[in-house]
């Protein structure tokens, strides 16, 4: 199924992200995650590609996407980065994805390596998106966006100008980088609309349930921490159980507010944590049912 149809027919789409483990010998973890998630009311599941620079992950993405579709009957969204890839590499991956029935791709540039400049057949995700559409119109292409501005862009206005190029290249929906402050998302959504971008934007939400996650997540994506959230972290940081509960409640509150403010989608960064994904999904299920009149 083309994921675009989900956005055409639903007011608010609910999706999740899983990732292949970094090491080959722990690959079972993601299979256990998917087994644990079975039966949850999720519209599609995305699978990351080589995030964190892992080669093992790259080879597993298509396999896991195929499993999501065949074993669990859920539509997969397969991430694909283009840093360091040749056109031939991408054509081979497209053939592989089509052969296993994966139609939806999240086209990404990927992070530039810390040292050296990789060969760049594709400078930006927009080039990859255009190439996928040109190579085989079978594919539906999605893209990423950054409410707090991508680190390489001069400012948010420039980043949104570039985002428009990605959408003009054929991207049918956008998923945001995670954020903890809904007001930042609403301001971004308004700016994006003013720039003439009309595709649905789905909000990336990551529940923070462990102290170690806080520094790692902020260092990785630069999301700002609103005072309300900082207070929760500092208040409960000595009690893992309390922090887990506070983090879950904060994410549920974020989603409740987003759905009430007509967000087109919520994308849960599960971190392969079944308990967290189950809790959030069950706590918010009635909201999605209500707006989608199910
Ligand atoms: P781009 O859209 O190419 O943007 C990168 C920079 O280039 C921005 O500053 C932008 O303003 C600028 N730019 C974009 N297009 C143009 C243009 N046409 N002309 C001039 N400038 C332009 N990484 C992984 O390795 N694997 C994953 O699976 C993965 N999944 C992700 C999922 C989501 C939802 C998000 C938000 C990020 C994900 N990432 C992943 C991280 C992502 O690869 C990095 O953030 C990367 O640095 C940028 O990728 P992009 O596709 O957003 O790049």
mmCIF file of C-alpha atoms and ligand atoms in Angstrom:
data_model
loop_
_atom_site.group_PDB
_atom_site.id
_atom_site.type_symbol
_atom_site.label_atom_id
_atom_site.label_comp_id
_atom_site.label_asym_id
_atom_site.label_seq_id
_atom_site.Cartn_x
_atom_site.Cartn_y
_atom_site.Cartn_z
ATOM 1 C CA UNK A 1 0.000 0.000 0.000
ATOM 2 C CA UNK A 2 1.114 3.498 -0.792
ATOM 3 C CA UNK A 3 1.389 5.348 2.544
ATOM 4 C CA UNK A 4 0.178 8.518 0.820
ATOM 5 C CA UNK A 5 -3.284 6.894 0.762
ATOM 6 C CA UNK A 6 -3.264 6.655 4.563
ATOM 7 C CA UNK A 7 -2.745 10.403 4.811
ATOM 8 C CA UNK A 8 -5.400 10.980 2.117
ATOM 9 C CA UNK A 9 -7.981 9.010 4.084
ATOM 10 C CA UNK A 10 -7.126 9.615 7.735
ATOM 11 C CA UNK A 11 -7.104 12.866 9.637
ATOM 12 C CA UNK A 12 -4.245 11.717 11.875
ATOM 13 C CA UNK A 13 -1.972 8.780 11.088
ATOM 14 C CA UNK A 14 -0.122 6.877 13.846
ATOM 15 C CA UNK A 15 3.210 5.235 13.059
ATOM 16 C CA UNK A 16 6.347 3.899 14.756
ATOM 17 C CA UNK A 17 10.058 3.574 14.064
ATOM 18 C CA UNK A 18 12.222 0.543 14.811
ATOM 19 C CA UNK A 19 15.912 0.088 14.081
ATOM 20 C CA UNK A 20 18.087 -2.897 13.222
ATOM 21 C CA UNK A 21 20.641 -3.486 15.992
ATOM 22 C CA UNK A 22 24.198 -2.316 15.380
ATOM 23 C CA UNK A 23 25.785 -5.755 15.784
ATOM 24 C CA UNK A 24 24.965 -8.803 13.692
ATOM 25 C CA UNK A 25 24.769 -11.080 16.751
ATOM 26 C CA UNK A 26 22.036 -8.988 18.397
ATOM 27 C CA UNK A 27 19.769 -8.817 15.391
ATOM 28 C CA UNK A 28 17.162 -10.980 17.120
ATOM 29 C CA UNK A 29 16.350 -7.986 19.336
ATOM 30 C CA UNK A 30 14.410 -6.243 16.582
ATOM 31 C CA UNK A 31 12.501 -9.433 15.759
ATOM 32 C CA UNK A 32 11.514 -9.662 19.416
ATOM 33 C CA UNK A 33 10.476 -6.001 19.323
ATOM 34 C CA UNK A 34 8.233 -6.568 16.312
ATOM 35 C CA UNK A 35 6.744 -9.667 17.915
ATOM 36 C CA UNK A 36 6.025 -7.618 21.045
ATOM 37 C CA UNK A 37 4.349 -4.886 19.004
ATOM 38 C CA UNK A 38 2.024 -7.277 17.167
ATOM 39 C CA UNK A 39 -1.647 -6.387 17.309
ATOM 40 C CA UNK A 40 -1.111 -2.722 18.220
ATOM 41 C CA UNK A 41 -3.164 -0.270 16.136
ATOM 42 C CA UNK A 42 -0.342 1.236 14.083
ATOM 43 C CA UNK A 43 -0.744 2.516 10.515
ATOM 44 C CA UNK A 44 2.826 1.901 9.387
ATOM 45 C CA UNK A 45 6.250 1.053 10.808
ATOM 46 C CA UNK A 46 9.469 2.631 9.564
ATOM 47 C CA UNK A 47 12.866 0.912 9.689
ATOM 48 C CA UNK A 48 16.060 2.976 9.935
ATOM 49 C CA UNK A 49 18.999 2.533 7.568
ATOM 50 C CA UNK A 50 22.582 2.621 8.775
ATOM 51 C CA UNK A 51 21.794 5.210 11.495
ATOM 52 C CA UNK A 52 24.871 5.579 13.698
ATOM 53 C CA UNK A 53 27.076 4.399 10.832
ATOM 54 C CA UNK A 54 26.379 0.681 11.174
ATOM 55 C CA UNK A 55 26.945 -1.485 8.082
ATOM 56 C CA UNK A 56 25.014 -4.384 9.641
ATOM 57 C CA UNK A 57 21.914 -2.211 9.883
ATOM 58 C CA UNK A 58 22.061 -1.323 6.184
ATOM 59 C CA UNK A 59 21.834 -4.951 5.159
ATOM 60 C CA UNK A 60 19.014 -5.665 7.578
ATOM 61 C CA UNK A 61 16.661 -2.794 6.725
ATOM 62 C CA UNK A 62 15.026 -4.401 3.683
ATOM 63 C CA UNK A 63 14.770 -7.770 5.438
ATOM 64 C CA UNK A 64 13.019 -6.249 8.460
ATOM 65 C CA UNK A 65 10.699 -4.151 6.268
ATOM 66 C CA UNK A 66 9.714 -7.293 4.406
ATOM 67 C CA UNK A 67 9.000 -9.104 7.691
ATOM 68 C CA UNK A 68 6.804 -6.220 8.904
ATOM 69 C CA UNK A 69 4.742 -6.510 5.735
ATOM 70 C CA UNK A 70 4.553 -10.287 5.331
ATOM 71 C CA UNK A 71 4.482 -11.524 8.903
ATOM 72 C CA UNK A 72 2.577 -8.713 10.616
ATOM 73 C CA UNK A 73 0.524 -7.288 7.717
ATOM 74 C CA UNK A 74 1.637 -3.718 8.498
ATOM 75 C CA UNK A 75 2.908 -1.346 5.839
ATOM 76 C CA UNK A 76 6.657 -0.715 6.159
ATOM 77 C CA UNK A 77 8.498 2.520 5.389
ATOM 78 C CA UNK A 78 12.081 1.672 4.551
ATOM 79 C CA UNK A 79 14.636 4.416 5.303
ATOM 80 C CA UNK A 80 17.371 4.888 2.685
ATOM 81 C CA UNK A 81 20.387 7.219 2.906
ATOM 82 C CA UNK A 82 22.520 8.328 -0.029
ATOM 83 C CA UNK A 83 25.768 9.634 1.532
ATOM 84 C CA UNK A 84 28.588 7.680 -0.110
ATOM 85 C CA UNK A 85 26.237 5.721 -2.423
ATOM 86 C CA UNK A 86 26.564 5.541 -6.183
ATOM 87 C CA UNK A 87 23.557 5.612 -8.497
ATOM 88 C CA UNK A 88 24.141 1.904 -9.129
ATOM 89 C CA UNK A 89 23.979 1.174 -5.380
ATOM 90 C CA UNK A 90 20.626 2.939 -5.165
ATOM 91 C CA UNK A 91 19.256 1.170 -8.249
ATOM 92 C CA UNK A 92 20.259 -2.192 -6.708
ATOM 93 C CA UNK A 93 18.521 -1.309 -3.432
ATOM 94 C CA UNK A 94 15.377 -0.204 -5.278
ATOM 95 C CA UNK A 95 15.300 -3.529 -7.145
ATOM 96 C CA UNK A 96 15.688 -5.417 -3.871
ATOM 97 C CA UNK A 97 12.902 -3.414 -2.183
ATOM 98 C CA UNK A 98 10.517 -3.842 -5.105
ATOM 99 C CA UNK A 99 11.173 -7.590 -5.283
ATOM 100 C CA UNK A 100 10.035 -7.964 -1.654
ATOM 101 C CA UNK A 101 7.044 -5.634 -2.099
ATOM 102 C CA UNK A 102 8.332 -2.612 -0.168
ATOM 103 C CA UNK A 103 6.807 0.424 -1.861
ATOM 104 C CA UNK A 104 7.481 3.243 0.620
ATOM 105 C CA UNK A 105 10.895 4.825 1.134
ATOM 106 C CA UNK A 106 12.042 7.580 3.500
ATOM 107 C CA UNK A 107 14.700 9.285 1.359
ATOM 108 C CA UNK A 108 17.521 10.733 3.458
ATOM 109 C CA UNK A 109 20.913 12.222 2.861
ATOM 110 C CA UNK A 110 22.351 10.645 6.007
ATOM 111 C CA UNK A 111 24.968 12.197 8.266
ATOM 112 C CA UNK A 112 28.257 13.277 6.734
ATOM 113 C CA UNK A 113 31.217 11.291 8.121
ATOM 114 C CA UNK A 114 33.250 13.154 10.750
ATOM 115 C CA UNK A 115 36.371 12.841 8.590
ATOM 116 C CA UNK A 116 36.810 12.964 4.826
ATOM 117 C CA UNK A 117 34.310 13.763 2.104
ATOM 118 C CA UNK A 118 32.457 10.783 0.702
ATOM 119 C CA UNK A 119 31.750 10.495 -3.020
ATOM 120 C CA UNK A 120 28.466 12.280 -3.594
ATOM 121 C CA UNK A 121 26.343 11.048 -6.481
ATOM 122 C CA UNK A 122 23.515 12.683 -4.505
ATOM 123 C CA UNK A 123 24.237 15.899 -2.620
ATOM 124 C CA UNK A 124 20.888 16.087 -0.827
ATOM 125 C CA UNK A 125 17.870 13.999 0.047
ATOM 126 C CA UNK A 126 15.967 15.948 -2.628
ATOM 127 C CA UNK A 127 18.343 14.510 -5.277
ATOM 128 C CA UNK A 128 17.732 10.998 -3.965
ATOM 129 C CA UNK A 129 13.952 11.540 -3.895
ATOM 130 C CA UNK A 130 13.964 12.794 -7.519
ATOM 131 C CA UNK A 131 16.180 9.871 -8.605
ATOM 132 C CA UNK A 132 13.887 7.284 -6.969
ATOM 133 C CA UNK A 133 10.793 8.783 -8.637
ATOM 134 C CA UNK A 134 12.578 8.908 -12.021
ATOM 135 C CA UNK A 135 13.955 5.384 -11.737
ATOM 136 C CA UNK A 136 10.679 3.718 -10.759
ATOM 137 C CA UNK A 137 7.364 5.510 -10.161
ATOM 138 C CA UNK A 138 6.238 2.396 -8.222
ATOM 139 C CA UNK A 139 7.814 3.948 -5.128
ATOM 140 C CA UNK A 140 6.212 6.426 -2.764
ATOM 141 C CA UNK A 141 8.836 8.719 -1.240
ATOM 142 C CA UNK A 142 8.764 10.458 2.154
ATOM 143 C CA UNK A 143 11.327 12.853 3.696
ATOM 144 C CA UNK A 144 12.656 14.236 6.990
ATOM 145 C CA UNK A 145 12.308 17.760 8.380
ATOM 146 C CA UNK A 146 13.669 19.703 11.344
ATOM 147 C CA UNK A 147 11.452 22.016 13.448
ATOM 148 C CA UNK A 148 14.580 23.341 15.205
ATOM 149 C CA UNK A 149 16.551 23.673 11.922
ATOM 150 C CA UNK A 150 18.994 21.161 10.436
ATOM 151 C CA UNK A 151 22.497 21.647 11.811
ATOM 152 C CA UNK A 152 24.007 22.321 8.330
ATOM 153 C CA UNK A 153 21.536 25.081 7.423
ATOM 154 C CA UNK A 154 22.274 28.781 8.031
ATOM 155 C CA UNK A 155 18.843 29.322 9.567
ATOM 156 C CA UNK A 156 15.331 27.917 9.566
ATOM 157 C CA UNK A 157 14.242 30.019 6.570
ATOM 158 C CA UNK A 158 17.028 28.544 4.450
ATOM 159 C CA UNK A 159 16.247 25.044 5.720
ATOM 160 C CA UNK A 160 12.576 25.442 4.787
ATOM 161 C CA UNK A 161 13.524 26.733 1.304
ATOM 162 C CA UNK A 162 15.536 23.534 0.889
ATOM 163 C CA UNK A 163 12.662 21.477 2.293
ATOM 164 C CA UNK A 164 10.468 22.871 -0.476
ATOM 165 C CA UNK A 165 12.944 21.423 -3.025
ATOM 166 C CA UNK A 166 12.538 18.029 -1.388
ATOM 167 C CA UNK A 167 8.758 18.212 -1.612
ATOM 168 C CA UNK A 168 8.939 19.471 -5.214
ATOM 169 C CA UNK A 169 11.066 16.390 -5.972
ATOM 170 C CA UNK A 170 8.053 14.219 -5.136
ATOM 171 C CA UNK A 171 8.041 13.636 -1.369
ATOM 172 C CA UNK A 172 4.467 12.949 -0.189
ATOM 173 C CA UNK A 173 4.836 13.351 3.574
ATOM 174 C CA UNK A 174 7.447 14.606 6.049
ATOM 175 C CA UNK A 175 8.486 13.264 9.448
ATOM 176 C CA UNK A 176 10.024 15.642 11.961
ATOM 177 C CA UNK A 177 13.129 15.221 14.022
ATOM 178 C CA UNK A 178 12.059 14.547 17.623
ATOM 179 C CA UNK A 179 11.120 17.550 19.729
ATOM 180 C CA UNK A 180 9.941 18.122 23.303
ATOM 181 C CA UNK A 181 8.293 21.498 22.886
ATOM 182 C CA UNK A 182 5.059 21.420 20.885
ATOM 183 C CA UNK A 183 5.098 25.204 20.441
ATOM 184 C CA UNK A 184 8.267 24.839 18.368
ATOM 185 C CA UNK A 185 6.446 22.343 16.155
ATOM 186 C CA UNK A 186 3.399 24.627 15.728
ATOM 187 C CA UNK A 187 5.600 27.609 14.755
ATOM 188 C CA UNK A 188 7.477 25.405 12.274
ATOM 189 C CA UNK A 189 4.240 24.071 10.771
ATOM 190 C CA UNK A 190 3.020 27.615 10.212
ATOM 191 C CA UNK A 191 6.265 28.677 8.512
ATOM 192 C CA UNK A 192 6.250 25.585 6.317
ATOM 193 C CA UNK A 193 2.666 26.242 5.232
ATOM 194 C CA UNK A 194 3.542 29.862 4.434
ATOM 195 C CA UNK A 195 6.381 28.568 2.244
ATOM 196 C CA UNK A 196 3.796 26.712 0.157
ATOM 197 C CA UNK A 197 4.538 23.213 1.462
ATOM 198 C CA UNK A 198 1.240 21.378 1.704
ATOM 199 C CA UNK A 199 2.203 17.715 2.263
ATOM 200 C CA UNK A 200 1.286 16.194 5.654
ATOM 201 C CA UNK A 201 3.841 16.628 8.441
ATOM 202 C CA UNK A 202 4.004 13.891 11.022
ATOM 203 C CA UNK A 203 5.424 14.750 14.443
ATOM 204 C CA UNK A 204 8.326 12.628 15.715
ATOM 205 C CA UNK A 205 7.921 11.859 19.419
ATOM 206 C CA UNK A 206 10.525 10.101 21.525
ATOM 207 C CA UNK A 207 9.514 9.117 25.072
ATOM 208 C CA UNK A 208 12.466 9.684 27.395
ATOM 209 C CA UNK A 209 12.355 6.907 29.963
ATOM 210 C CA UNK A 210 15.974 6.669 31.138
ATOM 211 C CA UNK A 211 18.457 9.238 32.406
ATOM 212 C CA UNK A 212 21.146 8.127 29.943
ATOM 213 C CA UNK A 213 18.745 8.815 27.074
ATOM 214 C CA UNK A 214 18.543 12.522 27.907
ATOM 215 C CA UNK A 215 22.137 13.592 27.201
ATOM 216 C CA UNK A 216 22.522 11.151 24.301
ATOM 217 C CA UNK A 217 19.349 12.318 22.593
ATOM 218 C CA UNK A 218 20.025 16.003 22.989
ATOM 219 C CA UNK A 219 23.634 15.630 21.812
ATOM 220 C CA UNK A 220 22.472 13.659 18.786
ATOM 221 C CA UNK A 221 19.663 15.861 17.559
ATOM 222 C CA UNK A 222 19.986 19.179 19.421
ATOM 223 C CA UNK A 223 16.338 19.214 20.574
ATOM 224 C CA UNK A 224 15.714 21.938 23.122
ATOM 225 C CA UNK A 225 14.422 20.967 26.541
ATOM 226 C CA UNK A 226 11.541 23.123 27.791
ATOM 227 C CA UNK A 227 11.587 24.127 31.475
ATOM 228 C CA UNK A 228 8.620 21.868 32.281
ATOM 229 C CA UNK A 229 10.452 18.819 30.914
ATOM 230 C CA UNK A 230 13.784 19.796 32.549
ATOM 231 C CA UNK A 231 11.983 19.941 35.918
ATOM 232 C CA UNK A 232 10.663 16.394 35.486
ATOM 233 C CA UNK A 233 14.080 15.062 34.597
ATOM 234 C CA UNK A 234 15.831 16.711 37.503
ATOM 235 C CA UNK A 235 13.068 15.831 39.988
ATOM 236 C CA UNK A 236 12.958 12.133 39.137
ATOM 237 C CA UNK A 237 16.470 11.451 37.838
ATOM 238 C CA UNK A 238 17.419 9.456 40.946
ATOM 239 C CA UNK A 239 14.470 7.095 40.648
ATOM 240 C CA UNK A 240 14.440 5.027 37.441
ATOM 241 C CA UNK A 241 10.836 3.972 38.024
ATOM 242 C CA UNK A 242 9.599 7.534 38.581
ATOM 243 C CA UNK A 243 11.561 8.867 35.606
ATOM 244 C CA UNK A 244 10.114 6.129 33.401
ATOM 245 C CA UNK A 245 6.574 7.084 34.459
ATOM 246 C CA UNK A 246 7.215 10.826 34.102
ATOM 247 C CA UNK A 247 8.748 10.343 30.635
ATOM 248 C CA UNK A 248 5.795 8.248 29.475
ATOM 249 C CA UNK A 249 3.312 10.800 30.830
ATOM 250 C CA UNK A 250 5.176 13.662 29.153
ATOM 251 C CA UNK A 251 5.070 11.911 25.757
ATOM 252 C CA UNK A 252 1.358 11.112 26.182
ATOM 253 C CA UNK A 253 0.697 14.791 27.029
ATOM 254 C CA UNK A 254 2.640 15.895 23.952
ATOM 255 C CA UNK A 255 0.610 13.559 21.727
ATOM 256 C CA UNK A 256 -2.703 14.569 23.336
ATOM 257 C CA UNK A 257 -1.936 18.223 22.615
ATOM 258 C CA UNK A 258 -0.726 17.515 19.057
ATOM 259 C CA UNK A 259 -3.844 15.530 18.132
ATOM 260 C CA UNK A 260 -6.052 18.273 19.606
ATOM 261 C CA UNK A 261 -4.144 20.726 17.407
ATOM 262 C CA UNK A 262 -4.839 18.804 14.194
ATOM 263 C CA UNK A 263 -1.430 17.219 13.657
ATOM 264 C CA UNK A 264 -1.521 15.036 10.504
ATOM 265 C CA UNK A 265 0.545 12.264 12.043
ATOM 266 C CA UNK A 266 2.409 11.077 15.124
ATOM 267 C CA UNK A 267 5.541 8.971 14.598
ATOM 268 C CA UNK A 268 6.766 7.230 17.737
ATOM 269 C CA UNK A 269 10.519 6.690 18.006
ATOM 270 C CA UNK A 270 10.225 3.398 19.899
ATOM 271 C CA UNK A 271 13.981 2.800 20.423
ATOM 272 C CA UNK A 272 12.878 -0.856 20.097
ATOM 273 C CA UNK A 273 11.336 -0.599 23.574
ATOM 274 C CA UNK A 274 8.162 -2.712 23.463
ATOM 275 C CA UNK A 275 6.850 -1.714 26.902
ATOM 276 C CA UNK A 276 7.152 1.985 26.107
ATOM 277 C CA UNK A 277 5.545 1.643 22.672
ATOM 278 C CA UNK A 278 2.667 -0.410 24.108
ATOM 279 C CA UNK A 279 2.033 2.034 26.938
ATOM 280 C CA UNK A 280 1.985 5.107 24.688
ATOM 281 C CA UNK A 281 -0.137 3.411 22.034
ATOM 282 C CA UNK A 282 -2.729 2.174 24.502
ATOM 283 C CA UNK A 283 -2.829 5.512 26.347
ATOM 284 C CA UNK A 284 -3.468 7.487 23.135
ATOM 285 C CA UNK A 285 -5.489 5.005 21.048
ATOM 286 C CA UNK A 286 -8.840 6.646 21.826
ATOM 287 C CA UNK A 287 -7.563 10.039 20.610
ATOM 288 C CA UNK A 288 -6.766 8.663 17.154
ATOM 289 C CA UNK A 289 -10.053 6.758 17.059
ATOM 290 C CA UNK A 290 -11.936 9.904 17.943
ATOM 291 C CA UNK A 291 -10.397 12.197 15.293
ATOM 292 C CA UNK A 292 -10.483 9.482 12.651
ATOM 293 C CA UNK A 293 -14.101 8.673 13.601
ATOM 294 C CA UNK A 294 -13.400 4.937 13.879
HETATM 295 P P1 LIG B 1 18.747 16.866 3.494
HETATM 296 O O1 LIG B 1 17.302 17.040 3.269
HETATM 297 O O2 LIG B 1 19.599 16.657 2.284
HETATM 298 O O3 LIG B 1 19.259 18.169 4.290
HETATM 299 C C1 LIG B 1 20.596 18.255 4.768
HETATM 300 C C2 LIG B 1 21.051 19.712 4.710
HETATM 301 O O4 LIG B 1 21.142 20.136 3.338
HETATM 302 C C3 LIG B 1 20.079 20.679 5.375
HETATM 303 O O5 LIG B 1 20.847 21.678 5.999
HETATM 304 C C4 LIG B 1 19.283 21.272 4.223
HETATM 305 O O6 LIG B 1 18.850 22.610 4.488
HETATM 306 C C5 LIG B 1 20.275 21.242 3.076
HETATM 307 N N1 LIG B 1 19.616 20.952 1.790
HETATM 308 C C6 LIG B 1 18.653 20.026 1.567
HETATM 309 N N2 LIG B 1 18.292 19.997 0.260
HETATM 310 C C7 LIG B 1 19.028 20.948 -0.344
HETATM 311 C C8 LIG B 1 19.119 21.398 -1.697
HETATM 312 N N3 LIG B 1 18.372 20.825 -2.672
HETATM 313 N N4 LIG B 1 19.996 22.396 -1.986
HETATM 314 C C9 LIG B 1 20.772 22.953 -1.003
HETATM 315 N N5 LIG B 1 20.733 22.551 0.295
HETATM 316 C C10 LIG B 1 19.890 21.570 0.614
HETATM 317 N N6 LIG B 1 20.040 8.905 9.408
HETATM 318 C C11 LIG B 1 20.458 7.687 9.027
HETATM 319 O O7 LIG B 1 21.664 7.491 8.820
HETATM 320 N N7 LIG B 1 19.582 6.642 8.892
HETATM 321 C C12 LIG B 1 18.251 6.767 9.110
HETATM 322 O O8 LIG B 1 17.475 5.807 8.980
HETATM 323 C C13 LIG B 1 17.761 8.065 9.506
HETATM 324 N N8 LIG B 1 16.442 8.286 9.709
HETATM 325 C C14 LIG B 1 15.999 9.546 9.992
HETATM 326 C C15 LIG B 1 14.616 9.765 10.131
HETATM 327 C C16 LIG B 1 14.126 11.038 10.442
HETATM 328 C C17 LIG B 1 12.634 11.268 10.556
HETATM 329 C C18 LIG B 1 15.046 12.121 10.646
HETATM 330 C C19 LIG B 1 14.527 13.485 11.004
HETATM 331 C C20 LIG B 1 16.418 11.912 10.491
HETATM 332 C C21 LIG B 1 16.908 10.642 10.170
HETATM 333 N N9 LIG B 1 18.268 10.383 9.991
HETATM 334 C C22 LIG B 1 18.708 9.138 9.639
HETATM 335 C C23 LIG B 1 19.250 11.474 10.172
HETATM 336 C C24 LIG B 1 19.532 12.213 8.840
HETATM 337 O O9 LIG B 1 20.139 11.356 7.910
HETATM 338 C C25 LIG B 1 20.435 13.406 9.148
HETATM 339 O O10 LIG B 1 19.748 14.358 9.901
HETATM 340 C C26 LIG B 1 21.129 14.058 7.951
HETATM 341 O O11 LIG B 1 22.117 14.957 8.453
HETATM 342 C C27 LIG B 1 20.206 14.854 7.046
HETATM 343 O O12 LIG B 1 19.426 14.056 6.274
HETATM 344 P P2 LIG B 1 18.220 14.712 5.421
HETATM 345 O O13 LIG B 1 17.652 13.661 4.599
HETATM 346 O O14 LIG B 1 17.330 15.505 6.276
HETATM 347 O O15 LIG B 1 19.107 15.715 4.486
#
